[in-house]
Short mmCIF file of C-alpha atoms in Angstrom, two decimals:
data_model
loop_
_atom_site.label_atom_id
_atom_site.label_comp_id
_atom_site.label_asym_id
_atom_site.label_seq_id
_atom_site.Cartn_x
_atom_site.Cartn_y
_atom_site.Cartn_z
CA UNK A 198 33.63 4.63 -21.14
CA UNK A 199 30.69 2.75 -21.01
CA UNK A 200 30.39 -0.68 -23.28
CA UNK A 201 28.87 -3.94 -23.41
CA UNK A 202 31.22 -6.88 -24.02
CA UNK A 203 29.91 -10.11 -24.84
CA UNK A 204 31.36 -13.98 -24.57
CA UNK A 205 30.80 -17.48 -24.70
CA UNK A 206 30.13 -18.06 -28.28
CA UNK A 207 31.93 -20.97 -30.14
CA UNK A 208 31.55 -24.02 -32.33
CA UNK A 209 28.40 -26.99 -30.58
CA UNK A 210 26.84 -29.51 -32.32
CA UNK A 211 23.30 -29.99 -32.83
CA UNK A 212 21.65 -30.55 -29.80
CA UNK A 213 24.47 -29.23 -28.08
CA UNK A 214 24.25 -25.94 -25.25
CA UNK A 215 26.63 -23.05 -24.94
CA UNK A 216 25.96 -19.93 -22.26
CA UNK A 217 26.40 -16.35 -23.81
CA UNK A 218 27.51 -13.46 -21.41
CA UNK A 219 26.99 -10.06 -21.51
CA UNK A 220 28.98 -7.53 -19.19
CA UNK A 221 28.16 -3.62 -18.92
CA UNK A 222 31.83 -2.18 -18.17
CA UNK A 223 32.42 1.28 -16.89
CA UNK A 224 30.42 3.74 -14.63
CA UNK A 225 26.77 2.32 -14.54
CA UNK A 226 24.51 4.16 -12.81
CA UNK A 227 20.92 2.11 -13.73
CA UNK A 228 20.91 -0.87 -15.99
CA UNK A 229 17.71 -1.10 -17.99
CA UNK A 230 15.88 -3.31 -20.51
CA UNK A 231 18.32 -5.72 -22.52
CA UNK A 232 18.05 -8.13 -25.60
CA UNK A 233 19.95 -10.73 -27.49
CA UNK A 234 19.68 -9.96 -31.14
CA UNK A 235 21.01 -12.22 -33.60
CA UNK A 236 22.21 -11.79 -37.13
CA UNK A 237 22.80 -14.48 -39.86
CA UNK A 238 24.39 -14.37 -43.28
CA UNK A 239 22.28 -12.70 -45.62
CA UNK A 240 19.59 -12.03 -43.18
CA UNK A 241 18.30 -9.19 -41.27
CA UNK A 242 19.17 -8.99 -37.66
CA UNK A 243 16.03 -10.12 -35.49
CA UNK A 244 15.54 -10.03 -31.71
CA UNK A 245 16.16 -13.52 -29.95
CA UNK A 246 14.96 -12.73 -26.39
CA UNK A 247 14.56 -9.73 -23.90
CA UNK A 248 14.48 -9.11 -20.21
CA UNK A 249 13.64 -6.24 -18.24
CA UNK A 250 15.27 -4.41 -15.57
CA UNK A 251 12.76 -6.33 -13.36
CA UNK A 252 13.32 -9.81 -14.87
CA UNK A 253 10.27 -9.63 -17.31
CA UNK A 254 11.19 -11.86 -20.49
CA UNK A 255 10.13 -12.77 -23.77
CA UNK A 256 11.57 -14.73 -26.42
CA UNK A 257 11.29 -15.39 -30.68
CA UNK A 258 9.22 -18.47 -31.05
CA UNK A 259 11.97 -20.14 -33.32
CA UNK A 260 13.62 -20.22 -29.57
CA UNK A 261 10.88 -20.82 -27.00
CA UNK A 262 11.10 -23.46 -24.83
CA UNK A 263 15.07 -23.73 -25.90
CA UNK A 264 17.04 -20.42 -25.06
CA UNK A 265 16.50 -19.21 -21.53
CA UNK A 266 17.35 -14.99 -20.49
CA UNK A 267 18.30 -13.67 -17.44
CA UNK A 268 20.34 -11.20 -15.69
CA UNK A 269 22.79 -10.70 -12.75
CA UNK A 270 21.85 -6.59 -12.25
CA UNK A 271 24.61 -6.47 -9.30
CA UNK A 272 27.19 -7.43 -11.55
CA UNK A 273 25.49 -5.70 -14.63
CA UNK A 274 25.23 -8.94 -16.63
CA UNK A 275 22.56 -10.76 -18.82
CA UNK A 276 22.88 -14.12 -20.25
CA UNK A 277 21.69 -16.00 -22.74
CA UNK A 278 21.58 -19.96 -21.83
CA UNK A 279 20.92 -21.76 -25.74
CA UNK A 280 20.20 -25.91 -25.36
CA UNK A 281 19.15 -28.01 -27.81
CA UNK A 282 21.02 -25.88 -30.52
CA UNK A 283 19.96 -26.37 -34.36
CA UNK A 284 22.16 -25.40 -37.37
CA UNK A 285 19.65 -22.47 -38.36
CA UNK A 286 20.10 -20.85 -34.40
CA UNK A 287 23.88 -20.31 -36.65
CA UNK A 288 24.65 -17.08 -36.23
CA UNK A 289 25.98 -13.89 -34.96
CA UNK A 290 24.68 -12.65 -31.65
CA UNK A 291 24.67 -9.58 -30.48
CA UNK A 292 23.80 -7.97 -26.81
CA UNK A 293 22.09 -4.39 -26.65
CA UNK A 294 21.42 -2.75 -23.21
CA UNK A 295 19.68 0.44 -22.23
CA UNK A 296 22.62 1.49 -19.70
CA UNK A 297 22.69 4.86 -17.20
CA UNK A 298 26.22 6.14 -17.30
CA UNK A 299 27.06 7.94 -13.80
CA UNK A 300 26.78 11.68 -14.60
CA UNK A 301 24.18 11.19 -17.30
CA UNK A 302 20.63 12.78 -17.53
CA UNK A 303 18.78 9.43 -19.26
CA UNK A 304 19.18 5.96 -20.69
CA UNK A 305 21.54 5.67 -23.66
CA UNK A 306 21.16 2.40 -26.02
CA UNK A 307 24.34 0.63 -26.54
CA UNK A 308 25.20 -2.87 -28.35
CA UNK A 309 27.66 -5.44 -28.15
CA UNK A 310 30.44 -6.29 -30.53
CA UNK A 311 29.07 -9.63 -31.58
CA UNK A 312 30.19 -12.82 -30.92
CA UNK A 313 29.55 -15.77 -33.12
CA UNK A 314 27.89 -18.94 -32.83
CA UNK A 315 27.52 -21.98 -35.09
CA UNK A 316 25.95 -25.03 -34.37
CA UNK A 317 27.27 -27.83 -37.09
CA UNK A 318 28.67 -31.64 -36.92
#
């Protein structure tokens, strides 16, 4: 079965870094486009930064210059790198991959479980 699991979330202080992971278990064939959504209380969930299958990224401006995207395709992870966290980056995140299962005709969409991140003293 294929899945994303994601890791690496936690409690930082302002102005602290943490490193989120995202791993594509099971039988991948291809490993397409992938983003890091986020999701805070009483908000709706908004894209934080994306990278193509050929390393092409973009990122929310709140973020620019702060979170940096990228992607290890042989071992079918993406991370997120977040420095310089601020209380509003508070949140759950959430990976979503286009992933190729083995025996598949086309690219499926799949996300992440979540894992939470908040950035207080």
């Amino acid at each position: 079965q294929v899945q994303l699991v994601e890791s690496g979330g936690g409690l930082v202080q302002p102005g602290g870094s943490l490193r989120l992971s995202c791993a594509a278990s099971g039988s991948i064939f291809r490993f397409g486009a992938e983003g890091w959504y986020r999701q805070a209380p009483g908000k709706q969930r908004e894209l934080v930064a994306h990278i193509t299958s050929g390393g092409y990224s973009n990122y929310a401006n709140s973020v620019k210059g702060r979170f940096t995207i990228s992607r290890d395709n042989a071992k079918n992870t993406v991370y997120l790198q977040m420095n310089s966290l601020k209380p509003e980056d508070t949140a759950v995140y959430y990976c979503n991959a286009d992933l190729w299962p083995y025996g598949g005709s086309r690219y499926s969409n799949y996300w992440g479980q979540g894992t939470q991140v908040t950035v207080s003293s």
